[in-house]
Amino acid sequence: MHTRIEPADPVPELGVASTALFLFAHQDDEFAIFQKIAEEKKKGRRVVCLYFTSGVPAGADASLRNQESLGVLQELGVAPGDIYFAGEQLEIEDGALLEHIALAADYLDRQLDNIGPLASIYILAWEGGHPDHDVLHAFSLALLHERGLTPLVRQFALYNNFHCPWLFFRVLSPLPANGPIESTLISWRQRLRFLSYCLRYPTQRITWIGLFPFVLGHFVLNGRQQLQGVSISRIGQVPHSGTLYYEKRQFSTWKVVEARLKKWHASRS
């Protein structure tokens, strides 16, 4: 059982709305939002990234995964001191975020107190791809909604199983149920740059053997950063009809995720 702990390095407060906050479940989730990270830095904003699982099984060393994301984010201009591996600190292993919602939500709540005025917030999409992704979306959106920050929030898709047979999945493909898509064209120079970053996660080479062809296809055929707004009502709904990808992979079930989120909400009433 984990006890509540204070973050070791709270985000320093800023006096103006000059910070863009990015919330991730695992190291390498940033691949889906490279363009926005680059855009926020170009605007002169400070970029803060929080990771809510260690990205590795219980007892495993997360340092290599941390270094991979650190290296890529620094190439994008993010300061190392603005990258927080909260999941490692809180001992929330890969795939276990739904068992530690209160712990992770308390951490985020405290960081939101410290971070000061925000210009924009980016979170993983509500899409049924991985339970860690959906759980992070749900509790972070609930906290942000309470603070009146929902208009600043945009969600970005990683992968989902909507209208896909067997274990096939769609990558960087927003769900229609999540609302209108805000699309930004990515230059060819940036597309090539971002594809090169996707090859810099050697600890995840097996995962990337499956992901990379789809990411390559997206950058060649679509070439856009696609975002959607968020809705607090969506987190009470199954992400999409049919079997979710994490159900097909037997990572969890919608009923379990729904029950854990309801239990957390009830505990805060």
GROMACS .gro file of C-alpha atoms in nm:
model
  269
    1MET     CA    1   0.000   0.000   0.000
    2HIS     CA    2   0.144   0.336  -0.101
    3THR     CA    3   0.119   0.628   0.135
    4ARG     CA    4   0.066   0.985   0.023
    5ILE     CA    5   0.395   1.165  -0.026
    6GLU     CA    6   0.483   1.518  -0.126
    7PRO     CA    7   0.653   1.565  -0.465
    8ALA     CA    8   1.029   1.583  -0.423
    9ASP     CA    9   1.066   1.872  -0.669
   10PRO     CA   10   0.750   2.084  -0.699
   11VAL     CA   11   0.719   2.286  -1.015
   12PRO     CA   12   0.821   2.646  -0.944
   13GLU     CA   13   0.544   2.905  -0.967
   14LEU     CA   14   0.535   3.150  -1.254
   15GLY     CA   15   0.360   3.483  -1.243
   16VAL     CA   16   0.208   3.479  -1.593
   17ALA     CA   17   0.026   3.226  -1.810
   18SER     CA   18   0.338   3.118  -1.994
   19THR     CA   19   0.343   2.744  -1.925
   20ALA     CA   20   0.221   2.454  -2.140
   21LEU     CA   21   0.154   2.136  -1.940
   22PHE     CA   22   0.180   1.790  -2.097
   23LEU     CA   23   0.053   1.484  -1.907
   24PHE     CA   24   0.178   1.138  -2.009
   25ALA     CA   25   0.130   0.786  -1.876
   26HIS     CA   26   0.455   0.635  -2.009
   27GLN     CA   27   0.790   0.744  -2.146
   28ASP     CA   28   0.756   0.771  -2.527
   29ASP     CA   29   0.389   0.881  -2.516
   30GLU     CA   30   0.527   1.216  -2.625
   31PHE     CA   31   0.567   1.086  -2.982
   32ALA     CA   32   0.201   1.168  -3.048
   33ILE     CA   33   0.238   1.536  -2.959
   34PHE     CA   34   0.586   1.634  -3.084
   35GLN     CA   35   0.446   1.913  -3.302
   36LYS     CA   36   0.265   2.086  -3.015
   37ILE     CA   37   0.570   2.063  -2.789
   38ALA     CA   38   0.775   2.228  -3.063
   39GLU     CA   39   0.507   2.494  -3.122
   40GLU     CA   40   0.478   2.578  -2.753
   41LYS     CA   41   0.855   2.624  -2.728
   42LYS     CA   42   0.854   2.840  -3.041
   43LYS     CA   43   0.594   3.064  -2.872
   44GLY     CA   44   0.842   3.112  -2.590
   45ARG     CA   45   0.641   2.914  -2.340
   46ARG     CA   46   0.784   2.694  -2.073
   47VAL     CA   47   0.692   2.328  -2.129
   48VAL     CA   48   0.636   2.104  -1.827
   49CYS     CA   49   0.599   1.727  -1.875
   50LEU     CA   50   0.468   1.486  -1.609
   51TYR     CA   51   0.483   1.105  -1.643
   52PHE     CA   52   0.245   0.909  -1.420
   53THR     CA   53   0.382   0.553  -1.433
   54SER     CA   54   0.737   0.425  -1.413
   55GLY     CA   55   0.693   0.272  -1.759
   56VAL     CA   56   0.838  -0.058  -1.635
   57PRO     CA   57   0.717  -0.359  -1.430
   58ALA     CA   58   0.740  -0.355  -1.052
   59GLY     CA   59   1.101  -0.374  -0.935
   60ALA     CA   60   1.251  -0.293  -1.275
   61ASP     CA   61   1.485  -0.001  -1.338
   62ALA     CA   62   1.315   0.291  -1.516
   63SER     CA   63   1.633   0.493  -1.575
   64LEU     CA   64   1.686   0.387  -1.937
   65ARG     CA   65   1.331   0.474  -2.036
   66ASN     CA   66   1.365   0.805  -1.853
   67GLN     CA   67   1.684   0.887  -2.040
   68GLU     CA   68   1.523   0.811  -2.376
   69SER     CA   69   1.240   1.057  -2.317
   70LEU     CA   70   1.476   1.311  -2.161
   71GLY     CA   71   1.695   1.301  -2.470
   72VAL     CA   72   1.407   1.349  -2.714
   73LEU     CA   73   1.239   1.622  -2.510
   74GLN     CA   74   1.564   1.813  -2.473
   75GLU     CA   75   1.602   1.801  -2.854
   76LEU     CA   76   1.262   1.972  -2.864
   77GLY     CA   77   1.386   2.239  -2.625
   78VAL     CA   78   1.231   2.118  -2.299
   79ALA     CA   79   1.446   2.191  -1.995
   80PRO     CA   80   1.548   1.875  -1.801
   81GLY     CA   81   1.426   2.036  -1.478
   82ASP     CA   82   1.076   2.062  -1.624
   83ILE     CA   83   1.045   1.686  -1.686
   84TYR     CA   84   0.898   1.495  -1.390
   85PHE     CA   85   0.891   1.115  -1.369
   86ALA     CA   86   0.620   1.106  -1.104
   87GLY     CA   87   0.532   0.741  -1.165
   88GLU     CA   88   0.882   0.631  -1.069
   89GLN     CA   89   0.877   0.849  -0.758
   90LEU     CA   90   0.531   0.725  -0.657
   91GLU     CA   91   0.620   0.363  -0.743
   92ILE     CA   92   0.331   0.324  -0.988
   93GLU     CA   93   0.442   0.058  -1.233
   94ASP     CA   94   0.342   0.024  -1.597
   95GLY     CA   95  -0.021  -0.089  -1.624
   96ALA     CA   96  -0.106  -0.016  -1.261
   97LEU     CA   97  -0.235   0.341  -1.272
   98LEU     CA   98  -0.595   0.227  -1.222
   99GLU     CA   99  -0.489   0.079  -0.886
  100HIS     CA  100  -0.332   0.406  -0.768
  101ILE     CA  101  -0.567   0.675  -0.891
  102ALA     CA  102  -0.584   0.861  -0.561
  103LEU     CA  103  -0.206   0.869  -0.524
  104ALA     CA  104  -0.151   1.000  -0.876
  105ALA     CA  105  -0.439   1.247  -0.857
  106ASP     CA  106  -0.309   1.390  -0.529
  107TYR     CA  107   0.029   1.442  -0.692
  108LEU     CA  108  -0.123   1.622  -0.989
  109ASP     CA  109  -0.344   1.834  -0.763
  110ARG     CA  110  -0.041   1.953  -0.568
  111GLN     CA  111   0.153   2.026  -0.885
  112LEU     CA  112  -0.136   2.230  -1.023
  113ASP     CA  113  -0.119   2.436  -0.703
  114ASN     CA  114   0.252   2.500  -0.761
  115ILE     CA  115   0.274   2.543  -1.134
  116GLY     CA  116   0.102   2.879  -1.152
  117PRO     CA  117  -0.104   3.016  -1.446
  118LEU     CA  118  -0.128   2.784  -1.745
  119ALA     CA  119  -0.161   2.876  -2.111
  120SER     CA  120  -0.244   2.527  -2.242
  121ILE     CA  121  -0.279   2.167  -2.125
  122TYR     CA  122  -0.245   1.847  -2.328
  123ILE     CA  123  -0.364   1.504  -2.211
  124LEU     CA  124  -0.390   1.155  -2.358
  125ALA     CA  125  -0.716   1.087  -2.537
  126TRP     CA  126  -1.013   0.897  -2.401
  127GLU     CA  127  -0.994   0.615  -2.656
  128GLY     CA  128  -0.977   0.266  -2.502
  129GLY     CA  129  -0.622   0.193  -2.615
  130HIS     CA  130  -0.444   0.142  -2.283
  131PRO     CA  131  -0.600   0.156  -1.935
  132ASP     CA  132  -0.321   0.381  -1.807
  133HIS     CA  133  -0.403   0.632  -2.082
  134ASP     CA  134  -0.776   0.640  -2.010
  135VAL     CA  135  -0.732   0.653  -1.633
  136LEU     CA  136  -0.490   0.946  -1.663
  137HIS     CA  137  -0.733   1.124  -1.894
  138ALA     CA  138  -1.023   1.073  -1.652
  139PHE     CA  139  -0.870   1.184  -1.324
  140SER     CA  140  -0.668   1.470  -1.473
  141LEU     CA  141  -0.973   1.605  -1.656
  142ALA     CA  142  -1.180   1.581  -1.338
  143LEU     CA  143  -0.923   1.786  -1.146
  144LEU     CA  144  -0.883   2.039  -1.428
  145HIS     CA  145  -1.261   2.072  -1.463
  146GLU     CA  146  -1.289   2.154  -1.093
  147ARG     CA  147  -1.039   2.437  -1.143
  148GLY     CA  148  -1.225   2.576  -1.444
  149LEU     CA  149  -0.937   2.487  -1.676
  150THR     CA  150  -1.128   2.268  -1.923
  151PRO     CA  151  -1.116   2.530  -2.204
  152LEU     CA  152  -0.735   2.508  -2.197
  153VAL     CA  153  -0.730   2.127  -2.236
  154ARG     CA  154  -0.676   1.936  -2.559
  155GLN     CA  155  -0.656   1.559  -2.598
  156PHE     CA  156  -0.433   1.370  -2.841
  157ALA     CA  157  -0.483   1.014  -2.966
  158LEU     CA  158  -0.216   0.744  -2.951
  159TYR     CA  159  -0.388   0.422  -3.056
  160ASN     CA  160  -0.727   0.255  -3.040
  161ASN     CA  161  -0.920  -0.041  -3.179
  162PHE     CA  162  -1.226   0.141  -3.314
  163HIS     CA  163  -1.363  -0.049  -3.616
  164CYS     CA  164  -1.053  -0.271  -3.625
  165PRO     CA  165  -1.067  -0.653  -3.638
  166TRP     CA  166  -0.877  -0.887  -3.406
  167LEU     CA  167  -0.568  -0.720  -3.250
  168PHE     CA  168  -0.525  -0.458  -3.519
  169PHE     CA  169  -0.529  -0.096  -3.409
  170ARG     CA  170  -0.532   0.260  -3.542
  171VAL     CA  171  -0.250   0.501  -3.455
  172LEU     CA  172  -0.284   0.879  -3.415
  173SER     CA  173  -0.648   0.846  -3.517
  174PRO     CA  174  -0.894   1.054  -3.309
  175LEU     CA  175  -1.230   0.903  -3.221
  176PRO     CA  176  -1.533   1.079  -3.376
  177ALA     CA  177  -1.711   1.062  -3.039
  178ASN     CA  178  -1.447   1.291  -2.888
  179GLY     CA  179  -1.562   1.583  -3.101
  180PRO     CA  180  -1.431   1.807  -3.379
  181ILE     CA  181  -1.065   1.772  -3.477
  182GLU     CA  182  -0.831   2.069  -3.462
  183SER     CA  183  -0.570   2.000  -3.728
  184THR     CA  184  -0.228   2.159  -3.785
  185LEU     CA  185  -0.019   2.077  -4.091
  186ILE     CA  186   0.335   1.962  -4.004
  187SER     CA  187   0.614   2.064  -4.241
  188TRP     CA  188   0.806   1.789  -4.420
  189ARG     CA  189   1.121   1.894  -4.237
  190GLN     CA  190   0.948   1.850  -3.905
  191ARG     CA  191   0.791   1.519  -4.011
  192LEU     CA  192   1.135   1.375  -4.088
  193ARG     CA  193   1.269   1.514  -3.762
  194PHE     CA  194   0.987   1.359  -3.561
  195LEU     CA  195   1.022   1.022  -3.735
  196SER     CA  196   1.390   1.019  -3.640
  197TYR     CA  197   1.290   1.077  -3.276
  198CYS     CA  198   1.065   0.770  -3.292
  199LEU     CA  199   1.378   0.560  -3.347
  200ARG     CA  200   1.530   0.678  -3.021
  201TYR     CA  201   1.343   0.447  -2.784
  202PRO     CA  202   1.555   0.129  -2.800
  203THR     CA  203   1.411  -0.014  -2.478
  204GLN     CA  204   1.073  -0.025  -2.656
  205ARG     CA  205   1.194  -0.171  -2.985
  206ILE     CA  206   0.935  -0.451  -2.982
  207THR     CA  207   0.652  -0.203  -2.933
  208TRP     CA  208   0.792   0.026  -3.199
  209ILE     CA  209   0.819  -0.255  -3.456
  210GLY     CA  210   0.439  -0.253  -3.443
  211LEU     CA  211   0.393   0.121  -3.408
  212PHE     CA  212   0.645   0.267  -3.651
  213PRO     CA  213   0.484   0.162  -3.982
  214PHE     CA  214   0.160   0.330  -3.875
  215VAL     CA  215   0.337   0.643  -3.753
  216LEU     CA  216   0.533   0.657  -4.079
  217GLY     CA  217   0.210   0.622  -4.276
  218HIS     CA  218   0.048   0.898  -4.075
  219PHE     CA  219   0.331   1.143  -4.134
  220VAL     CA  220   0.350   1.063  -4.506
  221LEU     CA  221  -0.023   1.046  -4.588
  222ASN     CA  222  -0.174   1.278  -4.328
  223GLY     CA  223   0.107   1.489  -4.188
  224ARG     CA  224  -0.104   1.672  -3.934
  225GLN     CA  225  -0.109   1.719  -3.559
  226GLN     CA  226  -0.466   1.637  -3.462
  227LEU     CA  227  -0.619   1.748  -3.135
  228GLN     CA  228  -0.967   1.751  -2.985
  229GLY     CA  229  -1.134   1.934  -2.703
  230VAL     CA  230  -1.249   1.746  -2.394
  231SER     CA  231  -1.579   1.683  -2.220
  232ILE     CA  232  -1.628   1.585  -1.858
  233SER     CA  233  -1.937   1.385  -1.957
  234ARG     CA  234  -1.732   1.156  -2.184
  235ILE     CA  235  -1.543   0.996  -1.896
  236GLY     CA  236  -1.866   0.834  -1.783
  237GLN     CA  237  -1.907   0.669  -2.123
  238VAL     CA  238  -1.729   0.373  -2.276
  239PRO     CA  239  -1.470   0.521  -2.519
  240HIS     CA  240  -1.620   0.353  -2.825
  241SER     CA  241  -1.857   0.074  -2.925
  242GLY     CA  242  -1.729  -0.281  -2.953
  243THR     CA  243  -1.438  -0.440  -2.769
  244LEU     CA  244  -1.170  -0.198  -2.653
  245TYR     CA  245  -0.808  -0.260  -2.744
  246TYR     CA  246  -0.698  -0.309  -2.384
  247GLU     CA  247  -0.978  -0.563  -2.344
  248LYS     CA  248  -0.858  -0.758  -2.648
  249ARG     CA  249  -0.507  -0.754  -2.505
  250GLN     CA  250  -0.648  -0.857  -2.165
  251PHE     CA  251  -0.481  -0.565  -1.987
  252SER     CA  252  -0.810  -0.477  -1.818
  253THR     CA  253  -1.180  -0.431  -1.895
  254TRP     CA  254  -1.405  -0.128  -1.927
  255LYS     CA  255  -1.604  -0.248  -1.624
  256VAL     CA  256  -1.289  -0.255  -1.409
  257VAL     CA  257  -1.171   0.087  -1.528
  258GLU     CA  258  -1.518   0.233  -1.477
  259ALA     CA  259  -1.543   0.084  -1.128
  260ARG     CA  260  -1.202   0.217  -1.019
  261LEU     CA  261  -1.285   0.566  -1.143
  262LYS     CA  262  -1.624   0.562  -0.971
  263LYS     CA  263  -1.461   0.448  -0.647
  264TRP     CA  264  -1.212   0.736  -0.666
  265HIS     CA  265  -1.485   0.991  -0.738
  266ALA     CA  266  -1.692   0.858  -0.445
  267SER     CA  267  -1.394   0.884  -0.211
  268ARG     CA  268  -1.370   1.257  -0.287
  269SER     CA  269  -1.739   1.333  -0.222
   0.00000   0.00000   0.00000
